[in-house]
Amino acid sequence: MTQYDAIVIGAGHNGLAAAATLAGAGKKVVVLEKNGDPGGMAANSTVAPGYECPAMAHLLSNLDGAEIASLGLERHGFAYAATDLPTISLSSDGKHIVSDAKGVRYADGGALAGEAEFLTLRARLIRFADQLAALKRKPPPSLSGIDWREAASLGKLALGLRRMGKEDMREFLRVLLSNSYDTILDEIDDGPLAGAFALDSVLGGHVGPRSPGTVLTLMYRLANGGAKHQPRGGMGAVMRAFEKSAKSAGAEIRYGAAVERMVLSGDRVTGVVLADGTEISGARVLSSLDPKTTMVLAGVGNFDAEMIRRARHIRTKGCTAKVNLALSAAPVFTGLSDDLHRGRILHAPSLAVMEKAFNLAKYGELPTSPILEVTIPSLADPGLVDGDGHVLSAVVQYVPYSLKQGWADDSRNALGDVVVDCLDQFAPGLKAAVTARQVLSPADIEAQTGAPGGHWHHGEMIADQMLMLRPAPGIERYALPVEGLYLCGASTHPGGDVTGIPGCNAAKAALQVKLGRAAA
């Protein structure tokens, strides 16, 4: 039987990043993936024959130069089809708003009232985000005691805050745990611009703009200036680059290899058993699954009752769906130039509308005015489609995991109709151009990826589940109480989105611990 230094469960971007990091350090690594392809929630999907579309995640934002360089992704085919995408906020009166690196304006080029206030607010929150960014690439401070390295890191953060000046430092402390609703509307009027800005504070989560702590989530998304990028070849191409990075470092990847349970000797993990009965030995196991699933695989009897209670109370109720459309022709949004069709198109009419949509989701109802993040990937990357067709990718916020009438074909069709009807108001003729569609509810996402509750981030990215509280006290630094067992997925610090940082961080944490005793 082959003995591995590390077994990684899951070939999503975090699992592959962990494998590449471990293998790059000279460890013998195997990655076990139950599906036939890498990627998980960041894979491509076939909407119809000849129509490829990002199955779920469709944009990159927090995958920055450090991870791209350390994993060598560009050497393995990673490239952007479009960078720093403009954000277009759709408005029912046709006065769509464009926000990009140049500023904010109406889509027809007209000046926008409140531009200065919005730019001031955005710049301030980006400054705050920059101060927190350094905390992302290392384990969060320990709740049981801070060593000198962590103290130095926090001291650097404190010094950075002081250098911003008293006014900014006080404002940072004031808004850090605030809600995005009040923070944004204190500066600008409610409407499409406010809604678009607030969307990043709630996207993927079961929270509304009024939920406490959503400003911290917004700051997380504003790292690297908040720029959004579209990858060439869709998210599937990004995952293939992660896969090649792991393989080139020496990691072995096995597909169709579902892990049934872990093998323990005393309080130490020694390997895993696959669904087909194959046993694989490994000195360390890194799981990109959520904490609850990981503990079940390891055997709940190996964890104390308090640890189990904390894992069970991690909030993982999904509230985001995905609708992918195959189109016979490119949609034409009234009032948008050709280049703007290649951007990030949002339907978030106002914070008030978003909060109402969240209220409907809380009571198990479908949205009546869907909150959408839309891209048309085939405009930037025609290779996704055979022939002259196009694909449209729509992330739908505030779709309940526990739908009142249950998730069946009728419910999926109803959600698809709501999304298509909404888009057809802004792009007349879009509805008639739909040749096929794929509707993935939170329940479908859970079934396909294993993400608990269909939650895109394996747990709320909110103040009490971030930094040293992510995913829960006692497991905030990747290591579980079983020796050699680590978490390396989106449930861990710093959180979700396609970054690879949790995987890299977890691998580095595992490398710092010698088997049998902690490294000095």
Coordinates of C-alpha atoms in Angstrom, one line a residue:
M1 CA 0.0 0.0 0.0
T2 CA 1.4 3.4 -1.0
Q3 CA 2.0 5.7 2.0
Y4 CA 1.3 9.4 1.3
D5 CA 2.5 12.3 3.3
A6 CA -0.8 14.0 2.8
I7 CA -4.3 13.2 1.5
V8 CA -6.4 16.0 0.2
I9 CA -10.2 15.5 0.0
G10 CA -11.8 17.5 -2.8
A11 CA -10.4 18.8 -6.1
G12 CA -11.9 22.3 -5.8
H13 CA -9.7 25.3 -6.1
N14 CA -8.8 25.2 -2.4
G15 CA -8.1 21.5 -2.4
L16 CA -5.9 21.8 -5.4
A17 CA -4.1 24.9 -4.0
A18 CA -3.4 22.9 -0.8
A19 CA -2.1 20.0 -2.8
A20 CA 0.2 22.2 -5.0
T21 CA 1.6 23.8 -1.8
L22 CA 2.3 20.5 -0.1
A23 CA 3.7 18.8 -3.1
G24 CA 5.9 21.9 -3.8
A25 CA 7.4 21.4 -0.3
G26 CA 8.4 17.9 -1.3
K27 CA 5.5 16.0 0.2
K28 CA 4.0 12.9 -1.5
V29 CA 0.4 14.0 -2.0
V30 CA -2.8 12.5 -3.4
V31 CA -6.0 14.4 -4.1
L32 CA -9.3 12.5 -3.9
E33 CA -12.3 13.8 -5.8
K34 CA -15.7 12.1 -6.0
N35 CA -16.7 13.7 -9.3
G36 CA -15.0 13.3 -12.7
D37 CA -13.6 16.8 -13.1
P38 CA -12.0 19.4 -10.9
G39 CA -13.6 22.6 -9.8
G40 CA -16.7 22.0 -7.6
M41 CA -18.6 25.2 -7.5
A42 CA -16.1 26.8 -9.9
A43 CA -16.5 24.3 -12.7
N44 CA -18.0 24.8 -16.2
S45 CA -21.3 23.2 -17.1
T46 CA -22.9 22.2 -20.4
V47 CA -26.3 24.1 -20.7
A48 CA -27.0 22.4 -24.1
P49 CA -24.8 20.7 -26.7
G50 CA -22.2 23.2 -27.8
Y51 CA -23.0 25.7 -25.0
E52 CA -20.5 25.8 -22.1
C53 CA -21.2 28.2 -19.2
P54 CA -19.8 28.6 -15.7
A55 CA -22.0 26.3 -13.6
M56 CA -22.1 28.5 -10.5
A57 CA -19.2 31.0 -9.9
H58 CA -18.5 33.1 -13.0
L59 CA -16.2 36.0 -12.0
L60 CA -12.9 36.4 -10.2
S61 CA -12.2 39.2 -7.8
N62 CA -9.9 38.2 -4.9
L63 CA -7.6 35.9 -6.8
D64 CA -4.7 38.2 -6.9
G65 CA -1.1 38.2 -8.1
A66 CA 0.4 36.5 -5.0
E67 CA -1.6 33.3 -5.5
I68 CA -1.3 33.4 -9.2
A69 CA 2.5 33.6 -8.9
S70 CA 2.9 31.2 -6.0
L71 CA 0.8 28.5 -7.8
G72 CA 2.3 29.3 -11.2
L73 CA -1.2 29.5 -12.7
E74 CA -0.2 31.5 -15.8
R75 CA 2.3 28.8 -16.7
H76 CA -0.6 26.4 -16.8
G77 CA -3.0 28.3 -19.0
F78 CA -4.6 30.8 -16.7
A79 CA -5.5 34.1 -18.4
Y80 CA -8.1 36.7 -18.2
A81 CA -10.6 37.2 -21.0
A82 CA -11.5 40.6 -19.5
T83 CA -10.2 42.5 -16.6
D84 CA -11.6 45.2 -14.3
L85 CA -15.1 44.8 -15.7
P86 CA -17.4 47.8 -15.6
T87 CA -20.4 47.3 -13.3
I88 CA -23.7 48.3 -14.9
S89 CA -26.6 48.9 -12.5
L90 CA -29.9 48.4 -14.4
S91 CA -32.6 51.0 -13.8
S92 CA -36.3 50.6 -14.7
D93 CA -36.3 54.2 -16.1
G94 CA -33.6 53.3 -18.6
K95 CA -31.0 55.5 -16.9
H96 CA -28.5 52.7 -16.2
I97 CA -25.5 53.5 -14.2
V98 CA -21.9 52.5 -14.9
S99 CA -19.2 52.2 -12.3
D100 CA -15.6 51.4 -13.1
A101 CA -12.0 52.5 -12.4
K102 CA -12.7 55.8 -14.2
G103 CA -15.6 56.7 -11.9
V104 CA -19.4 56.5 -12.0
R105 CA -21.8 57.9 -14.7
Y106 CA -24.9 57.2 -16.6
A107 CA -24.5 54.7 -19.4
D108 CA -25.2 57.4 -22.0
G109 CA -22.2 59.3 -20.6
G110 CA -24.2 61.8 -18.6
A111 CA -23.0 63.1 -15.2
L112 CA -24.5 61.5 -12.1
A113 CA -25.7 63.4 -9.1
G114 CA -24.0 62.1 -6.0
E115 CA -20.9 60.9 -7.9
A116 CA -18.5 62.6 -5.6
E117 CA -20.1 61.2 -2.4
F118 CA -20.1 57.6 -3.9
L119 CA -16.5 57.8 -4.9
T120 CA -15.5 59.1 -1.5
L121 CA -17.3 56.3 0.2
R122 CA -15.9 53.6 -2.1
A123 CA -12.4 55.0 -1.7
R124 CA -12.6 55.0 2.1
L125 CA -13.9 51.4 2.3
I126 CA -11.1 50.3 -0.1
R127 CA -8.6 51.9 2.2
F128 CA -10.1 50.0 5.1
A129 CA -10.1 46.8 3.1
D130 CA -6.4 47.3 2.3
Q131 CA -5.6 47.3 6.0
L132 CA -7.3 44.0 6.5
A133 CA -5.9 42.3 3.4
A134 CA -2.6 41.4 5.1
L135 CA -4.6 39.2 7.6
K136 CA -5.8 37.0 4.7
R137 CA -2.6 35.1 3.9
K138 CA -1.9 33.7 7.4
P139 CA -3.9 31.9 10.0
P140 CA -6.0 34.2 12.1
P141 CA -4.9 35.1 15.7
S142 CA -5.5 32.2 18.1
L143 CA -8.3 32.7 20.6
S144 CA -6.3 30.7 23.2
G145 CA -3.3 32.9 23.1
I146 CA -1.3 35.1 20.7
D147 CA 2.3 34.3 20.0
W148 CA 4.9 36.9 19.0
R149 CA 4.3 36.5 15.3
E150 CA 0.6 37.1 15.6
A151 CA 1.3 40.0 18.0
A152 CA 3.6 41.5 15.3
S153 CA 0.9 41.1 12.6
L154 CA -1.7 42.7 14.7
G155 CA 0.7 45.5 15.6
K156 CA 1.3 46.1 12.0
L157 CA -2.5 46.4 11.4
A158 CA -2.8 48.8 14.3
L159 CA 0.1 50.9 12.9
G160 CA -1.6 51.0 9.5
L161 CA -4.8 52.2 11.1
R162 CA -3.0 54.9 13.0
R163 CA -1.3 56.1 9.8
M164 CA -4.7 56.6 8.2
G165 CA -5.3 59.4 10.6
K166 CA -7.6 59.8 13.6
E167 CA -10.7 60.4 11.5
D168 CA -10.3 57.4 9.3
M169 CA -9.3 55.2 12.2
R170 CA -12.4 56.2 14.1
E171 CA -14.6 55.6 11.1
F172 CA -13.0 52.2 10.5
L173 CA -13.9 51.1 14.1
R174 CA -17.4 52.6 13.8
V175 CA -18.4 50.8 10.6
L176 CA -16.4 47.5 11.0
L177 CA -19.4 45.6 12.5
S178 CA -22.1 47.8 11.0
N179 CA -24.7 46.9 8.4
S180 CA -24.2 48.0 4.7
Y181 CA -27.7 49.5 4.6
D182 CA -27.0 52.3 7.0
T183 CA -23.3 52.8 6.1
I184 CA -24.2 53.3 2.4
L185 CA -27.3 55.4 2.8
D186 CA -25.5 57.7 5.3
E187 CA -23.5 58.8 2.2
I188 CA -25.7 58.4 -0.9
D189 CA -29.4 58.1 -1.8
D190 CA -31.1 54.8 -2.2
G191 CA -31.4 53.5 -5.8
P192 CA -29.5 51.3 -8.3
L193 CA -26.1 52.7 -7.5
A194 CA -26.6 52.0 -3.8
G195 CA -28.0 48.6 -4.5
A196 CA -25.2 47.6 -6.8
F197 CA -22.6 48.7 -4.2
A198 CA -24.4 46.8 -1.4
L199 CA -24.7 43.6 -3.4
D200 CA -21.1 42.6 -2.7
S201 CA -21.9 42.7 1.1
V202 CA -24.5 40.0 0.8
L203 CA -23.8 38.0 -2.4
G204 CA -23.8 34.3 -1.6
G205 CA -25.1 34.7 1.9
H206 CA -28.3 34.4 3.9
V207 CA -28.1 38.0 5.0
G208 CA -29.8 41.3 4.0
P209 CA -28.3 44.8 3.8
R210 CA -29.6 45.5 7.2
S211 CA -27.8 42.5 8.8
P212 CA -25.1 43.5 11.2
G213 CA -21.5 42.9 10.0
T214 CA -22.2 43.2 6.3
V215 CA -19.7 46.1 6.0
L216 CA -16.9 43.6 7.0
T217 CA -18.1 41.3 4.1
L218 CA -18.1 44.3 1.8
M219 CA -14.5 45.2 2.8
Y220 CA -13.5 41.6 2.1
R221 CA -14.9 41.9 -1.5
L222 CA -13.2 45.3 -1.9
A223 CA -9.7 43.8 -1.6
N224 CA -7.6 44.6 -4.7
G225 CA -9.8 47.7 -5.3
G226 CA -13.0 45.6 -5.8
A227 CA -12.1 44.8 -9.4
K228 CA -13.9 41.9 -11.1
H229 CA -12.3 39.8 -13.8
Q230 CA -13.6 37.3 -16.3
P231 CA -11.4 34.3 -17.0
R232 CA -10.6 33.0 -20.5
G233 CA -12.3 29.7 -21.1
G234 CA -14.7 30.2 -18.1
M235 CA -14.1 29.1 -14.6
G236 CA -13.5 25.6 -15.9
A237 CA -10.3 26.8 -17.5
V238 CA -9.2 28.3 -14.1
M239 CA -9.8 25.0 -12.4
R240 CA -7.7 23.2 -15.0
A241 CA -4.9 25.6 -14.3
F242 CA -5.2 24.8 -10.6
E243 CA -5.2 21.1 -11.5
K244 CA -2.1 21.4 -13.7
S245 CA -0.4 23.4 -10.9
A246 CA -0.9 20.6 -8.4
K247 CA 0.2 17.9 -10.9
S248 CA 3.3 19.8 -12.0
A249 CA 4.3 20.1 -8.3
G250 CA 4.0 16.3 -8.1
A251 CA 0.6 15.7 -6.6
E252 CA -1.5 12.7 -7.8
I253 CA -5.2 13.3 -8.5
R254 CA -7.8 10.6 -8.5
Y255 CA -11.2 11.3 -9.9
G256 CA -14.3 9.2 -9.1
A257 CA -12.8 8.5 -5.7
A258 CA -15.4 9.3 -3.0
V259 CA -14.2 9.1 0.6
E260 CA -16.4 7.0 2.8
R261 CA -14.6 7.4 6.1
M262 CA -11.3 8.2 7.7
V263 CA -9.0 5.8 9.5
L264 CA -7.7 6.8 12.9
S265 CA -5.2 5.2 15.2
G266 CA -5.7 6.6 18.7
D267 CA -6.1 10.3 18.3
R268 CA -4.2 10.5 15.0
V269 CA -5.6 10.2 11.4
T270 CA -3.7 7.6 9.4
G271 CA -5.7 7.5 6.1
V272 CA -9.0 7.1 4.4
V273 CA -11.3 4.4 3.0
L274 CA -13.0 5.0 -0.4
A275 CA -16.5 4.1 -1.3
D276 CA -15.2 1.1 -3.2
G277 CA -13.4 -0.2 -0.2
T278 CA -9.9 1.0 -1.2
E279 CA -7.8 2.1 1.8
I280 CA -5.2 4.9 1.3
S281 CA -2.7 5.6 4.0
G282 CA -1.6 9.1 4.7
A283 CA 0.1 10.9 7.6
R284 CA -2.1 14.0 7.2
V285 CA -5.6 14.5 5.8
L286 CA -6.7 17.9 4.5
S287 CA -10.4 18.2 3.9
S288 CA -11.9 20.9 1.7
L289 CA -15.3 19.8 2.8
D290 CA -17.3 21.6 5.5
P291 CA -16.5 21.0 9.2
K292 CA -19.6 18.9 9.9
T293 CA -19.1 16.6 7.0
T294 CA -15.4 16.3 7.8
M295 CA -16.2 15.3 11.4
V296 CA -18.7 12.7 10.3
L297 CA -16.0 11.1 8.0
A298 CA -13.6 11.1 10.9
G299 CA -16.2 9.8 13.3
V300 CA -18.1 12.1 15.6
G301 CA -17.1 10.1 18.6
N302 CA -13.5 11.4 18.2
F303 CA -14.6 15.0 19.0
D304 CA -15.9 16.3 22.3
A305 CA -19.5 17.4 22.6
E306 CA -18.7 21.1 22.7
M307 CA -16.8 20.9 19.4
I308 CA -19.7 19.0 17.8
R309 CA -22.2 21.6 19.1
R310 CA -20.1 24.5 17.6
A311 CA -19.9 22.7 14.2
R312 CA -23.6 22.2 14.2
H313 CA -24.3 25.8 14.8
I314 CA -22.2 27.1 11.9
R315 CA -24.8 29.0 9.8
T316 CA -24.8 27.3 6.3
K317 CA -28.3 28.0 4.9
G318 CA -27.9 28.8 1.2
C319 CA -29.7 31.7 -0.3
T320 CA -28.3 31.9 -3.8
A321 CA -29.3 30.1 -7.0
K322 CA -27.9 30.0 -10.5
V323 CA -29.6 30.3 -13.9
N324 CA -27.7 29.6 -17.1
L325 CA -29.2 30.4 -20.5
A326 CA -28.3 29.2 -23.9
L327 CA -29.3 31.9 -26.4
S328 CA -29.6 31.8 -30.2
A329 CA -28.3 35.4 -30.4
A330 CA -26.6 37.9 -28.1
P331 CA -28.9 39.8 -25.8
V332 CA -29.2 43.5 -26.5
F333 CA -29.8 45.6 -23.3
T334 CA -31.5 48.8 -24.2
G335 CA -29.3 51.8 -23.5
L336 CA -26.0 49.9 -23.2
S337 CA -23.2 50.1 -25.7
D338 CA -21.6 47.0 -27.1
D339 CA -18.6 47.2 -24.7
L340 CA -20.9 47.5 -21.7
H341 CA -22.6 44.2 -22.6
R342 CA -19.2 42.6 -21.7
G343 CA -19.4 43.9 -18.1
R344 CA -21.0 42.8 -14.9
I345 CA -24.6 43.6 -15.2
L346 CA -26.6 43.9 -12.0
H347 CA -30.3 44.1 -11.2
A348 CA -30.4 45.5 -7.6
P349 CA -32.9 48.4 -7.9
S350 CA -32.4 49.6 -4.3
L351 CA -31.4 48.6 -0.8
A352 CA -35.1 48.6 0.1
V353 CA -35.9 46.2 -2.7
M354 CA -33.0 43.9 -1.7
E355 CA -34.2 43.8 1.9
K356 CA -37.7 42.9 0.8
A357 CA -36.3 40.1 -1.4
F358 CA -34.4 38.8 1.7
N359 CA -37.7 38.9 3.7
L360 CA -39.4 36.7 1.1
A361 CA -36.5 34.2 1.2
K362 CA -36.6 34.0 5.0
Y363 CA -40.2 32.8 4.7
G364 CA -39.4 30.3 1.9
E365 CA -40.8 32.3 -1.0
L366 CA -39.4 32.9 -4.5
P367 CA -38.4 36.5 -5.4
T368 CA -40.8 38.6 -7.3
S369 CA -38.1 41.1 -8.3
P370 CA -34.9 39.0 -8.5
I371 CA -31.6 40.4 -7.4
L372 CA -29.2 39.4 -10.2
E373 CA -25.5 39.5 -11.1
V374 CA -25.3 38.7 -14.8
T375 CA -22.5 38.2 -17.3
I376 CA -22.5 37.1 -20.9
P377 CA -19.3 35.0 -20.9
S378 CA -19.4 34.2 -24.7
L379 CA -19.0 37.8 -25.6
A380 CA -15.5 37.9 -24.2
D381 CA -14.8 34.2 -24.9
P382 CA -16.6 33.0 -28.1
G383 CA -14.9 29.5 -27.6
L384 CA -17.5 28.7 -25.0
V385 CA -20.2 28.3 -27.7
D386 CA -20.2 26.4 -31.0
G387 CA -21.6 28.6 -33.8
D388 CA -23.3 32.0 -33.4
G389 CA -25.1 31.4 -30.1
H390 CA -24.3 32.8 -26.7
V391 CA -24.6 31.9 -23.1
L392 CA -25.8 34.1 -20.2
S393 CA -24.8 33.4 -16.6
A394 CA -27.1 34.8 -13.8
V395 CA -26.4 34.5 -10.1
V396 CA -29.7 35.0 -8.3
Q397 CA -29.5 36.3 -4.8
Y398 CA -32.3 35.6 -2.2
V399 CA -33.5 32.2 -3.3
P400 CA -34.4 30.1 -0.3
Y401 CA -32.8 26.7 0.4
S402 CA -36.0 25.6 2.1
L403 CA -38.6 26.7 -0.4
K404 CA -42.2 26.6 1.0
Q405 CA -43.5 24.4 -1.8
G406 CA -40.3 22.4 -2.1
W407 CA -37.8 22.2 -4.9
A408 CA -39.2 20.3 -7.9
D409 CA -39.3 20.9 -11.7
D410 CA -42.3 23.3 -11.3
S411 CA -40.3 25.4 -8.7
R412 CA -37.2 25.5 -10.9
N413 CA -39.3 26.5 -13.9
A414 CA -40.9 29.3 -11.8
L415 CA -37.5 30.6 -10.8
G416 CA -36.2 30.5 -14.3
D417 CA -39.3 32.3 -15.6
V418 CA -38.9 35.1 -13.0
V419 CA -35.3 35.6 -14.1
V420 CA -35.9 35.5 -17.8
D421 CA -39.0 37.8 -17.5
C422 CA -36.9 40.3 -15.5
L423 CA -34.1 40.4 -18.0
D424 CA -36.4 40.6 -21.0
Q425 CA -37.7 43.9 -19.6
F426 CA -34.2 45.3 -20.1
A427 CA -33.2 43.3 -23.1
P428 CA -36.3 42.9 -25.3
G429 CA -36.2 39.7 -27.3
L430 CA -34.0 37.8 -24.8
K431 CA -36.9 35.6 -23.8
A432 CA -37.5 34.5 -27.4
A433 CA -33.8 33.8 -27.9
V434 CA -33.6 31.2 -25.1
T435 CA -33.0 27.8 -26.5
A436 CA -32.2 26.0 -23.3
R437 CA -31.7 26.9 -19.6
Q438 CA -30.2 25.4 -16.5
V439 CA -31.7 26.3 -13.1
L440 CA -29.8 25.3 -10.0
S441 CA -31.5 25.9 -6.6
P442 CA -29.5 26.0 -3.4
A443 CA -30.8 22.4 -2.8
D444 CA -29.4 21.4 -6.2
I445 CA -26.1 23.0 -5.4
E446 CA -25.9 21.1 -2.2
A447 CA -26.6 17.8 -4.0
Q448 CA -24.0 18.4 -6.7
T449 CA -21.2 19.9 -4.7
G450 CA -21.8 18.8 -1.1
A451 CA -21.8 22.4 0.1
P452 CA -23.9 22.4 3.2
G453 CA -27.3 24.0 2.6
G454 CA -26.1 24.9 -0.9
H455 CA -24.1 27.8 0.7
W456 CA -21.6 29.2 -1.8
H457 CA -19.1 29.8 1.0
H458 CA -19.7 26.8 3.2
G459 CA -20.8 29.2 5.9
E460 CA -21.9 32.8 6.3
M461 CA -19.2 35.4 5.7
I462 CA -20.4 37.6 8.4
A463 CA -18.6 39.2 11.4
D464 CA -19.2 36.3 13.9
Q465 CA -18.0 33.7 11.3
M466 CA -14.9 35.5 10.0
L467 CA -11.3 35.9 11.1
M468 CA -10.6 34.1 14.4
L469 CA -14.2 33.0 14.5
R470 CA -14.2 31.1 11.2
P471 CA -15.5 28.5 11.0
A472 CA -15.9 28.2 14.8
P473 CA -13.9 28.7 17.9
G474 CA -11.4 25.9 18.5
I475 CA -10.9 25.1 14.8
E476 CA -10.1 28.6 13.5
R477 CA -6.5 27.8 12.6
Y478 CA -7.3 24.9 10.1
A479 CA -6.3 22.0 12.5
L480 CA -9.0 19.8 14.0
P481 CA -8.5 18.2 17.4
V482 CA -7.6 14.9 15.7
E483 CA -3.9 15.0 15.1
G484 CA -3.0 15.3 11.4
L485 CA -6.5 16.4 10.3
Y486 CA -7.0 19.8 8.8
L487 CA -9.7 21.8 7.1
C488 CA -8.7 23.6 3.9
G489 CA -11.9 24.7 2.2
A490 CA -14.1 27.8 2.0
S491 CA -15.4 27.3 5.5
T492 CA -12.0 28.4 6.9
H493 CA -10.2 31.7 7.1
P494 CA -10.4 34.0 5.1
G495 CA -13.6 32.6 3.5
G496 CA -15.2 32.0 0.2
D497 CA -14.8 33.2 -3.4
V498 CA -12.3 31.7 -5.8
T499 CA -9.0 32.7 -4.2
G500 CA -7.1 29.5 -3.2
I501 CA -6.0 31.2 0.0
P502 CA -7.7 28.9 2.5
G503 CA -6.0 25.9 0.8
C504 CA -2.6 27.5 0.8
N505 CA -2.9 28.7 4.4
A506 CA -4.0 25.2 5.6
A507 CA -1.2 23.5 3.7
K508 CA 1.3 25.8 5.3
A509 CA -0.2 25.2 8.8
A510 CA 0.1 21.5 8.2
L511 CA 3.7 21.8 7.1
Q512 CA 4.6 23.6 10.3
V513 CA 3.6 20.7 12.5
K514 CA 5.8 17.7 12.8
L515 CA 4.1 14.4 13.3
G516 CA 3.8 13.5 16.9
R517 CA 4.7 17.0 18.2
A518 CA 4.3 20.6 17.3
A519 CA 7.2 22.3 15.6
A520 CA 9.1 24.8 17.8

